[in-house]
PDB file of C-alpha atoms in Angstrom:
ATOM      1  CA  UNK A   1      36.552 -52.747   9.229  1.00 50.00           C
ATOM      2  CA  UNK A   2      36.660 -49.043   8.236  1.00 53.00           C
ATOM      3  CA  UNK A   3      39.957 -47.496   8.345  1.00 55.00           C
ATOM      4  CA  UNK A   4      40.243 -44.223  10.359  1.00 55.00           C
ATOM      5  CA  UNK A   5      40.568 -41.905   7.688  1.00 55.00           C
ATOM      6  CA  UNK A   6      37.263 -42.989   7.061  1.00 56.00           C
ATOM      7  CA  UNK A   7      35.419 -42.596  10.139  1.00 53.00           C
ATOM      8  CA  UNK A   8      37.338 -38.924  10.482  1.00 51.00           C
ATOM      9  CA  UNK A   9      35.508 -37.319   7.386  1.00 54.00           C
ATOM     10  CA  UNK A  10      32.347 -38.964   8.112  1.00 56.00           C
ATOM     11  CA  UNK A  11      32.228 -37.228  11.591  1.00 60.00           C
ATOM     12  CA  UNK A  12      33.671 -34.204  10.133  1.00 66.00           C
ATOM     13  CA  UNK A  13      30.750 -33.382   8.261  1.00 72.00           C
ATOM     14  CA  UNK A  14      28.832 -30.400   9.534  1.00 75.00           C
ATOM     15  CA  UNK A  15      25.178 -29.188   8.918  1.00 76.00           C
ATOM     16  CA  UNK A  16      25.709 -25.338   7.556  1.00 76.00           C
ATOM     17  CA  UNK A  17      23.508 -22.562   8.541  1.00 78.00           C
ATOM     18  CA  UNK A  18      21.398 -20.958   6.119  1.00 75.00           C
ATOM     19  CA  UNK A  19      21.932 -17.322   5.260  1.00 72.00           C
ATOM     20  CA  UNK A  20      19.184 -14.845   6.167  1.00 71.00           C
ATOM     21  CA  UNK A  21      17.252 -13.045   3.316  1.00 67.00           C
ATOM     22  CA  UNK A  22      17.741  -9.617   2.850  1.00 67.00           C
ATOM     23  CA  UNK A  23      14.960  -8.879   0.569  1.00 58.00           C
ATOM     24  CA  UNK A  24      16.087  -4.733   1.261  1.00 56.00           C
ATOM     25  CA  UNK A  25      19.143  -5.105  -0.770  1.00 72.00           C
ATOM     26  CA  UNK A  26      17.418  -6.192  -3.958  1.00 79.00           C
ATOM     27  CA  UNK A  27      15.647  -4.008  -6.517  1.00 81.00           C
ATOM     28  CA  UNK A  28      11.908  -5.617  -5.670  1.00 82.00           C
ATOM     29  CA  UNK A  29      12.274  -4.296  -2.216  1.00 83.00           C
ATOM     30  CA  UNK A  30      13.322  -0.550  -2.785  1.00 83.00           C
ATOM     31  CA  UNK A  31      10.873  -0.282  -5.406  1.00 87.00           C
ATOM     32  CA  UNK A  32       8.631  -1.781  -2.854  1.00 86.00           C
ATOM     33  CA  UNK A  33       9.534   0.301  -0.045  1.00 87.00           C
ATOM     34  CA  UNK A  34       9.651   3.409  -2.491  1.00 89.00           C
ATOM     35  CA  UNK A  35       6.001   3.357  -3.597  1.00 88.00           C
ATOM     36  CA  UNK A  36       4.654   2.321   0.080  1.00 90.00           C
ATOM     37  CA  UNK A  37       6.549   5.337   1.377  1.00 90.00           C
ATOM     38  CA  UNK A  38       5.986   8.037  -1.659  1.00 90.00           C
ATOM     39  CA  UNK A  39       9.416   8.205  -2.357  1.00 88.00           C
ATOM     40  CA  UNK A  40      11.202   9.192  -5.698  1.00 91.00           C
ATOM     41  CA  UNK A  41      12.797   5.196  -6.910  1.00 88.00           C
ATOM     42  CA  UNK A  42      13.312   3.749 -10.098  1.00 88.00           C
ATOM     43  CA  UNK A  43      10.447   1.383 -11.290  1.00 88.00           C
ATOM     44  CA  UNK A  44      10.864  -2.628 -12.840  1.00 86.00           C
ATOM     45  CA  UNK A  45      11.298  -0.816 -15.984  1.00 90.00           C
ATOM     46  CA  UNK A  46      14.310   1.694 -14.725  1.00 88.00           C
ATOM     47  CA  UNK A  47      12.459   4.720 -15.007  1.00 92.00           C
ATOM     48  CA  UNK A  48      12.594   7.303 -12.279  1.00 93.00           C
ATOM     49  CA  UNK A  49       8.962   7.588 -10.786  1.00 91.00           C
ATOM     50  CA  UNK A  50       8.737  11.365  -8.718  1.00 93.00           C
ATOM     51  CA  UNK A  51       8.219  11.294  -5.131  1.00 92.00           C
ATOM     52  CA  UNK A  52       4.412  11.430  -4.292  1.00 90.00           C
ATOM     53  CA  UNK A  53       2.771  14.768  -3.629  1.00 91.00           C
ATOM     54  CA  UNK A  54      -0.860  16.433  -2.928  1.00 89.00           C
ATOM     55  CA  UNK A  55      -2.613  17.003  -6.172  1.00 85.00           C
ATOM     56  CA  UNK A  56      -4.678  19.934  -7.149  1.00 84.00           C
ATOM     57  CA  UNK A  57      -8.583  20.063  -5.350  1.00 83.00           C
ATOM     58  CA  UNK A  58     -11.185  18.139  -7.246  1.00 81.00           C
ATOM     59  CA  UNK A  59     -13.708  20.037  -9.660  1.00 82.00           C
ATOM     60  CA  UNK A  60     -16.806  17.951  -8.123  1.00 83.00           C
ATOM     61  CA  UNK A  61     -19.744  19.212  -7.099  1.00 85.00           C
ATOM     62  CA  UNK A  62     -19.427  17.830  -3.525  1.00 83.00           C
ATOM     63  CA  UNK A  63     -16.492  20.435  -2.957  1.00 82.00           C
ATOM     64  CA  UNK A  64     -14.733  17.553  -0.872  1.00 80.00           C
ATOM     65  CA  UNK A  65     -11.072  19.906  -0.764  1.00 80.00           C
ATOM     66  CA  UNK A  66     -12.859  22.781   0.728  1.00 82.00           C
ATOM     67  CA  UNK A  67     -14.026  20.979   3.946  1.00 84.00           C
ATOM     68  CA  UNK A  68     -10.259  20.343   4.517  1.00 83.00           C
ATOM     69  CA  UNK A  69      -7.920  22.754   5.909  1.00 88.00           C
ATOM     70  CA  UNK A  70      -4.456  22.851   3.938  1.00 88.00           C
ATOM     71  CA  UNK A  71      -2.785  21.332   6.867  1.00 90.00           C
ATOM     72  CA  UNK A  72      -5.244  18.594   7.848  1.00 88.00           C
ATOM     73  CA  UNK A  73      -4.806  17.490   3.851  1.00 88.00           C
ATOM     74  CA  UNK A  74      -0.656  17.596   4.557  1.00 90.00           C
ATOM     75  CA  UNK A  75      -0.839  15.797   7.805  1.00 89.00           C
ATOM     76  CA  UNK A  76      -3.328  12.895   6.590  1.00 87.00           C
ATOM     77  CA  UNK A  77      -0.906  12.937   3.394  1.00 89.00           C
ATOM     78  CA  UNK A  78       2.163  12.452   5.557  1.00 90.00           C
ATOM     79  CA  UNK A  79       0.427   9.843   8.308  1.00 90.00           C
ATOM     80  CA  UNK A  80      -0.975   7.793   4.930  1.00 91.00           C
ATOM     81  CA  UNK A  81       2.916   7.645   3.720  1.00 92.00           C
ATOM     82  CA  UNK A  82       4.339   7.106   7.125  1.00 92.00           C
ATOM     83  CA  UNK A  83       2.805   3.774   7.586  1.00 92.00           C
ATOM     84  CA  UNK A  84       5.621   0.813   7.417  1.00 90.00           C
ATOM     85  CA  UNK A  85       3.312  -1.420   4.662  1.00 91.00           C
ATOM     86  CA  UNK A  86       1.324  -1.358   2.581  1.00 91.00           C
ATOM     87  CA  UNK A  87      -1.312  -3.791   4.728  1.00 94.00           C
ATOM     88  CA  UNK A  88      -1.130  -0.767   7.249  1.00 94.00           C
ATOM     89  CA  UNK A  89      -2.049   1.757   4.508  1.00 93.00           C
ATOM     90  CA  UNK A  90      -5.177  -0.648   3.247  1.00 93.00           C
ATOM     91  CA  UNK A  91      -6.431  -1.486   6.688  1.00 93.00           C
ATOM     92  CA  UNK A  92      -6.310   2.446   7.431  1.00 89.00           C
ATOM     93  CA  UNK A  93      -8.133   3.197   4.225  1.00 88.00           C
ATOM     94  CA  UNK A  94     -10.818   0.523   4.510  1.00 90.00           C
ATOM     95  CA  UNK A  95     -11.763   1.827   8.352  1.00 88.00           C
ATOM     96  CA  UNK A  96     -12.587   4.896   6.239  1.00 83.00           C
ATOM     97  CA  UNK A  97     -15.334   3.500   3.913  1.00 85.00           C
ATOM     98  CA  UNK A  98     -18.689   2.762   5.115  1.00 89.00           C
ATOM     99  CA  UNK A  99     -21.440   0.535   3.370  1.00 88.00           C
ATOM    100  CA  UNK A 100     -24.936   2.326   2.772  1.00 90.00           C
ATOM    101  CA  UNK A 101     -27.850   1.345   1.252  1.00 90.00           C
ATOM    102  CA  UNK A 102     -28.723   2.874  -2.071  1.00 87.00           C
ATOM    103  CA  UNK A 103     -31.212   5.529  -1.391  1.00 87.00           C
ATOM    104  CA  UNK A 104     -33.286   5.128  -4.543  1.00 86.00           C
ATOM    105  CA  UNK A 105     -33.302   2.112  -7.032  1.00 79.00           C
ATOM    106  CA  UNK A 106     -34.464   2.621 -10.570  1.00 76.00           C
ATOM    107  CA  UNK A 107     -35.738  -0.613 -12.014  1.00 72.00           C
ATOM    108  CA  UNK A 108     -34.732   0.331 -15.735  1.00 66.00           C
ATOM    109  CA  UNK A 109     -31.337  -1.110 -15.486  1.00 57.00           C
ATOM    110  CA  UNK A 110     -30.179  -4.712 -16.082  1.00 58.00           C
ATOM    111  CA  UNK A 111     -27.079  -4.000 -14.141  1.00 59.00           C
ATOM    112  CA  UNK A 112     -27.549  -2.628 -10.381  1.00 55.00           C
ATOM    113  CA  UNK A 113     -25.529  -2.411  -6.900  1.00 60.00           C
ATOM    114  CA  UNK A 114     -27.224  -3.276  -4.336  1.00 62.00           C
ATOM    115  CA  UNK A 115     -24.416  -1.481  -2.001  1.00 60.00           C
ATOM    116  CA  UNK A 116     -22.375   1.631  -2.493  1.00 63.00           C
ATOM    117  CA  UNK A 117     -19.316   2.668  -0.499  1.00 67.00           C
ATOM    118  CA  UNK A 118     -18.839   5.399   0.574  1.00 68.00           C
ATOM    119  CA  UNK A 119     -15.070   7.188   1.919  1.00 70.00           C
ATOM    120  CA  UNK A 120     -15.459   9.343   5.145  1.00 69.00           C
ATOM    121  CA  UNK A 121     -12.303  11.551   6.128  1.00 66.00           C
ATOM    122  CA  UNK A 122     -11.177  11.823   9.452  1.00 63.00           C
ATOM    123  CA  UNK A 123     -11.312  15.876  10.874  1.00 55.00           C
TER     124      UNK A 123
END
């Protein structure tokens, strides 16, 4: 027979609970959060990356910053940045490109799309 000391730490024995995972508090997820949002954080390599901002208008010959107003370019800047993850910001970016056709094909090259995207903005 087992003696009653025994049977006590054999019952005593409880399961634990398993802490929750805070994956906020740790460098990988404000670096994470930092460059999804546009914020200024420190990078893997401890280097302080700026906070994002609207660059300077394109030089191409399609003029794409002049069909823009200044404050349609800050408010799609902001929505872009506003999104929680960066899922949100890829699914938002893919409903802007469309697939065409290519117009005209020229048989000289080896290497040749058969698609090409193209990015529509949202006025």
């Amino acid at each position: 027979m087992a003696s009653s000391s025994d049977e006590g730490a054999v019952l005593s024995v409880v399961k634990k609970r398993k802490r929750g995972f805070r994956s906020v508090e740790y460098k990988r997820g404000h670096v994470k959060r930092g460059r999804v949002k546009g914020l200024e954080h420190i990078n893997y390599a401890s280097k302080v990356v700026a906070k994002k901002k609207i660059g300077n208008d394109c030089k191409c010959k399609l003029k794409c910053f002049g069909r823009l107003l200044e404050g349609d370019r800050e408010e799609i800047f902001t929505n872009f940045y506003a999104k929680e993850t960066k899922d949100e910001q890829d699914s938002y970016l893919q409903a802007l490109v469309e697939v065409v056709q290519v117009k005209r094909r020229r048989p000289q090259e080896m290497n040749q799309r058969s698609h090409v995207r193209v990015i529509s903005s949202i006025m």
